XYZ file of C-alpha atoms in Angstrom:
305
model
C 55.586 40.705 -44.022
C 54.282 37.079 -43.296
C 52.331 36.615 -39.528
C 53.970 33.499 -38.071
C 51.149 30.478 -37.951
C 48.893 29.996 -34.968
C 48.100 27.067 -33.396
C 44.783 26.331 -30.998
C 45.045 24.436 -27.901
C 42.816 21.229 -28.732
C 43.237 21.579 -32.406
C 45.634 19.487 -34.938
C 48.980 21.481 -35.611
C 49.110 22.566 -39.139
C 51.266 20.467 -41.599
C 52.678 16.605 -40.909
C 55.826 15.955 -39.103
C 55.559 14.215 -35.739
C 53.878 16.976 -33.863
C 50.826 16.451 -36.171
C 50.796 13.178 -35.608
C 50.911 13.844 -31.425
C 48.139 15.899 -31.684
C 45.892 13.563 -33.749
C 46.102 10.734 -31.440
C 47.063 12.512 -28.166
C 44.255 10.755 -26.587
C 46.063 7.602 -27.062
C 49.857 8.669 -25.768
C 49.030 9.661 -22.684
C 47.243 6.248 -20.998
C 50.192 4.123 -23.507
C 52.660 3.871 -20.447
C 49.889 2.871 -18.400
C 48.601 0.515 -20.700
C 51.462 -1.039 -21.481
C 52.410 -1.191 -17.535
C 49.229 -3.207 -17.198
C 49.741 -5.769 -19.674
C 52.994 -6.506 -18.592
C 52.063 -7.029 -14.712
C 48.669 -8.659 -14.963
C 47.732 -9.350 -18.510
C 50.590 -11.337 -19.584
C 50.468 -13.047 -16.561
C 47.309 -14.070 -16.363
C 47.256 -15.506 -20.083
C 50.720 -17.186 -18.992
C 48.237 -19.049 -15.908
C 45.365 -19.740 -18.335
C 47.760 -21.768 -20.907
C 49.354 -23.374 -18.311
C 46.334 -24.428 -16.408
C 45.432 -26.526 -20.228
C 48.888 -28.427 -19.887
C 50.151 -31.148 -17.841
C 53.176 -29.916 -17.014
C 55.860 -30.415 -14.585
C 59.041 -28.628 -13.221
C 61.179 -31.702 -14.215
C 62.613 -31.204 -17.343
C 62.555 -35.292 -17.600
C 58.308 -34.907 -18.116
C 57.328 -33.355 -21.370
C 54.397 -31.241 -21.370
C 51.073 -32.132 -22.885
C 47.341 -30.430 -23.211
C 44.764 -31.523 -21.714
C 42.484 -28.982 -22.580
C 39.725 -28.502 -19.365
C 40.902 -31.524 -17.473
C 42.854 -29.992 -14.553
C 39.810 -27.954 -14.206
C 37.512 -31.668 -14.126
C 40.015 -32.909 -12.353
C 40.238 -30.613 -9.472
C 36.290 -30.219 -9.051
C 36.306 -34.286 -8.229
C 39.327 -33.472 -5.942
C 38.231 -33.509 -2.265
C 41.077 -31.575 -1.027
C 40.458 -28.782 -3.314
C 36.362 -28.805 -1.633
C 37.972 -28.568 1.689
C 40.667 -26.008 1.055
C 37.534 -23.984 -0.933
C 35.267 -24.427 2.052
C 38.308 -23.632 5.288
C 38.965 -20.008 2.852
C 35.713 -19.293 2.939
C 34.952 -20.154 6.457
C 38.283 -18.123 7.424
C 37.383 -15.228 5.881
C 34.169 -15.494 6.750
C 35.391 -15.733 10.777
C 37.750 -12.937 10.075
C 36.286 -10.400 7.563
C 33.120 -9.372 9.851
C 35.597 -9.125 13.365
C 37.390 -6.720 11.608
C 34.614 -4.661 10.567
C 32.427 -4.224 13.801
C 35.892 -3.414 15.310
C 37.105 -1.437 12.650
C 33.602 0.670 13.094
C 34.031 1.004 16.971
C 37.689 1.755 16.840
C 36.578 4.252 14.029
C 34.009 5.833 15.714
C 36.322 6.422 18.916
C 39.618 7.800 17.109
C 36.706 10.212 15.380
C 36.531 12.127 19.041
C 38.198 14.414 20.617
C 41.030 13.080 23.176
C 43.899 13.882 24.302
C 47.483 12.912 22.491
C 45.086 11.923 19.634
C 47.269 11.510 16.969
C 50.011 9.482 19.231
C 46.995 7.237 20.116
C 46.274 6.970 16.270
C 49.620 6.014 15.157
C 49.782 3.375 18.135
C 46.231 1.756 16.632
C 47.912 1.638 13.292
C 51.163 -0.260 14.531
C 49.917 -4.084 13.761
C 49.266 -3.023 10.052
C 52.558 -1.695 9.736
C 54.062 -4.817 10.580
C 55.381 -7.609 8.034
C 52.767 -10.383 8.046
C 55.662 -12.928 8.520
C 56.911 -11.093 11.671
C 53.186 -11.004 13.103
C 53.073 -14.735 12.348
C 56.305 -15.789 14.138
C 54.924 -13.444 17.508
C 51.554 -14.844 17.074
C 52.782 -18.470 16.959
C 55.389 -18.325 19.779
C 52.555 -16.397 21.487
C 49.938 -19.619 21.213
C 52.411 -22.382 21.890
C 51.008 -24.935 24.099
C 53.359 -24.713 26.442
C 55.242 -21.786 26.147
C 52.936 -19.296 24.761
C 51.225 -16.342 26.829
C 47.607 -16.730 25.776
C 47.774 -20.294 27.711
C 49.147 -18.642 30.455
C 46.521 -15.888 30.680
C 43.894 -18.774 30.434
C 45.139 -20.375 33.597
C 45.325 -17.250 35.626
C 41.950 -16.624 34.357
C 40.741 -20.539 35.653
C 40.045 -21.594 32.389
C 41.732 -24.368 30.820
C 44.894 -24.409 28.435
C 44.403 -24.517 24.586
C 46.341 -26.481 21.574
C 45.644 -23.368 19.330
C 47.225 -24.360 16.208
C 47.623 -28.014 17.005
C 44.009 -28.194 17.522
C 41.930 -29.150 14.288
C 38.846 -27.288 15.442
C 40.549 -24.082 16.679
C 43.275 -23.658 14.033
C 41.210 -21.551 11.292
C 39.582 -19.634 14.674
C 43.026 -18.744 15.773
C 44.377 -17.991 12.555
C 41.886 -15.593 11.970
C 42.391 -14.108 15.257
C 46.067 -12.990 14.133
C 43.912 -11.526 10.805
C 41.678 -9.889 12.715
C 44.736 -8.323 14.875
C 46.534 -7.120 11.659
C 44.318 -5.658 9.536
C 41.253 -3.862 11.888
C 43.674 -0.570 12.231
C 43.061 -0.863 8.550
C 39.352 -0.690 8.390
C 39.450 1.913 10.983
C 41.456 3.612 8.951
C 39.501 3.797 5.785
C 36.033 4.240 8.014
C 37.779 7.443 10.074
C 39.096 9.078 7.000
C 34.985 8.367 5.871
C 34.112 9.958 9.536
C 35.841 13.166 9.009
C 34.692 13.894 5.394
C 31.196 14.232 6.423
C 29.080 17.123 6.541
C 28.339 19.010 9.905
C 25.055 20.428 9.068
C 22.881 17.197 9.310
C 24.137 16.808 12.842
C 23.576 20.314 13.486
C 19.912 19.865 12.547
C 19.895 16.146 14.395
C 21.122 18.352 17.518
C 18.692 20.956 17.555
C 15.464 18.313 16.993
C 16.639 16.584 19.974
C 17.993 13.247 18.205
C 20.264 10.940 20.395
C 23.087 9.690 19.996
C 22.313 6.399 18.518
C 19.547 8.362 16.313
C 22.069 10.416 14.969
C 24.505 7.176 14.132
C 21.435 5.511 13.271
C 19.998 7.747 10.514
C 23.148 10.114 9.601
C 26.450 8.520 9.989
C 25.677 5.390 8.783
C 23.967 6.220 5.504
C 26.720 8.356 4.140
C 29.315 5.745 5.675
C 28.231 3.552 3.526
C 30.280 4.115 0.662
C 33.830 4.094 2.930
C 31.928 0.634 4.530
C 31.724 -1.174 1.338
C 34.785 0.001 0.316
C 36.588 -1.566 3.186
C 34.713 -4.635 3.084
C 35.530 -5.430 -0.811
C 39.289 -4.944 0.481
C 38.830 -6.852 3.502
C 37.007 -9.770 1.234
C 39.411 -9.863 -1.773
C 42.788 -9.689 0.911
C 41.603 -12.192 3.258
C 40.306 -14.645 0.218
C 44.033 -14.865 -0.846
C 45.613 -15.226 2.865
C 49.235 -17.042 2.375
C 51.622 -15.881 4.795
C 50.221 -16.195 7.983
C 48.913 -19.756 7.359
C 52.117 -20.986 5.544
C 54.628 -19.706 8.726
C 52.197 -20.508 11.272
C 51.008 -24.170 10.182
C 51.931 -24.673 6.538
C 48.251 -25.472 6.333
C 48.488 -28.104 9.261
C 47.515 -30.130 11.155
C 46.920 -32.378 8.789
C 44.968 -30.648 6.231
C 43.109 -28.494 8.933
C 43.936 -24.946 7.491
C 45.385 -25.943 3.945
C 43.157 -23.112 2.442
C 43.141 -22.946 -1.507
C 46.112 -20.552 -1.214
C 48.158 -22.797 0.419
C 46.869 -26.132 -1.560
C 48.265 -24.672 -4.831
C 51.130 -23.538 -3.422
C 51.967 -26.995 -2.134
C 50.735 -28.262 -5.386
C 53.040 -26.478 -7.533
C 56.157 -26.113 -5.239
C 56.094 -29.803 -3.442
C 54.454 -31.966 -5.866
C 55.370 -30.158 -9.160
C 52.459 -30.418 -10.476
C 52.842 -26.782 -12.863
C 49.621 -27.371 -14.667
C 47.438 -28.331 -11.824
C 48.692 -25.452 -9.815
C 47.361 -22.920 -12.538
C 44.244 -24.428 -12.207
C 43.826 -24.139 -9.093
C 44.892 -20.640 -8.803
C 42.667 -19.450 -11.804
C 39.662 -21.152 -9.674
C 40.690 -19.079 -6.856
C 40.437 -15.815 -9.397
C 37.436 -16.609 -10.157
C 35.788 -16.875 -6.456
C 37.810 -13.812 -5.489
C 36.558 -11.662 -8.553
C 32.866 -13.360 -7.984
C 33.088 -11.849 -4.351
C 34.243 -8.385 -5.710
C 31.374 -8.496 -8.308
C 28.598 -9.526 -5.488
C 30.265 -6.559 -3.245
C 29.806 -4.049 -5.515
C 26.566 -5.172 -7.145
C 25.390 -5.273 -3.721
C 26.486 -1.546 -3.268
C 24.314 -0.437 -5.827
C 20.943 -1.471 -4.124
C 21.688 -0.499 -0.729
């Protein structure tokens, strides 16, 4: 009488076939959908931009394409509209991006107590994130019209004097951020609350009992180990509001003038109005790279705090 073979979790099968084969390389099966997932959906497509962004090339099948190796890359960095739309990105997310983390930390901090119909007041904060960006862009803008909006109309009642908003050079990238800030706080709060309630009680317990305020205990506890939930916010926060589209393109298509054509909306004008294929690839892979320099900085600031 023959015993039938064994086999040992973790070990080869015995024999070939393709169950030998499976166990050899199982380390490689598993992440193959993944892999091959992640290739299709950014790989490809960013190799698609870089070859592009080499070519002059335009949507008219009457222009043939031809490299040019790095010159839409020379030629955008003696552009003066791509400086401004680099420099009205950064100083819209750099209007937006800290509003919505002081807020995000207050609102945080006071959906982390106690109240009453907490989790009806919690889904109410959260409504604005919910919401399409286009839909919040057509409110927002009906909502700062010159002459029909609300805001002016509080303004008035308040004495003060009525605003152009979006038809106002100086105040468009303000007010454009103001709909950012609006839309995605609920989402820091979110991420800093769900940071809140994962933290220890014990350090508090000892703040309490060695007489600590209140601001000692957010000084020395709560924000040290909120840290982590902090910077992850803010490298979300950074990267999302870097790459802001819809809200600019419904609200002022980068107007007036070229008052709040950030580089988001430059390249898309590039590519979709003026044709202009190759240039738009290089414009976009520019706008990878300051978007992935910010992530890098982020996190590389992380690790020394």
């Amino acid at each position: 009488m023959t015993s039938a073979p064994t086999h040992t979790r973790g070990q080869p099968r015995p024999g070939g076939g393709f169950s030998s084969w499976l166990d050899r390389n199982i380390r490689w099966v598993f992440p193959l959908p993944t892999l091959i997932v992640l290739f299709a959906l950014t790989i490809l497509p960013l190799v698609f931009n870089l070859i592009l962004s080499t070519q002059e090339r335009s949507v008219s099948d009457a222009l043939p394409s031809s490299f040019v190796g790095l010159g839409n890359f020379t030629q955008a960095f003696s552009d003066p509209r791509f400086w401004n739309a680099t420099w009205l990105m950064m100083k819209f997310t750099l209007i937006a991006v800290p509003a919505q983390m002081l807020l995000g930390l207050g609102l945080a901090v006071l959906l982390n107590r106690h109240m009453r119909a907490q989790g009806l007041v919690r889904a109410a904060v959260l409504l604005p994130m919910i919401s399409t960006p286009v839909a919040v862009a057509l409110i927002w803008a009906l909502m700062m019209d010159p002459n029909l909006g609300v805001l002016n109309y509080f303004l008035q009642t308040l004495g003060l004097e009525r605003s152009l908003w979006l038809a106002d050079p100086a105040l468009v990238i303000p007010a454009l951020a103001l709909v950012d800030v609006w839309q995605w706080t609920p989402l820091v709060a979110l991420i800093l609350l769900a940071g809140l309630q994962t933290m220890p009680d014990d350090p508090f317990e000892a703040a309490r009992i060695d007489g600590a305020s209140s601001w000692q205990a957010f000084r020395y506890i709560t924000w040290p180990l909120l840290q982590p939930a902090l910077f992850a916010a803010l490298t979300i926060r950074l990267i999302d509001a870097l790459k802001t589209f819809d809200i600019i393109e419904v609200m002022t298509q980068g107007g007036p003038g070229s008052a709040s054509e950030t580089l988001n909306v430059y390249a898309y004008h590039t590519g979709f109005e003026f044709l202009r294929v190759g240039y738009t690839a290089a414009l976009l892979t520019l706008l990878l790279v300051v978007v992935a320099a910010v992530a890098i900085g982020v996190n590389l600031l992380r690790r020394r705090v």
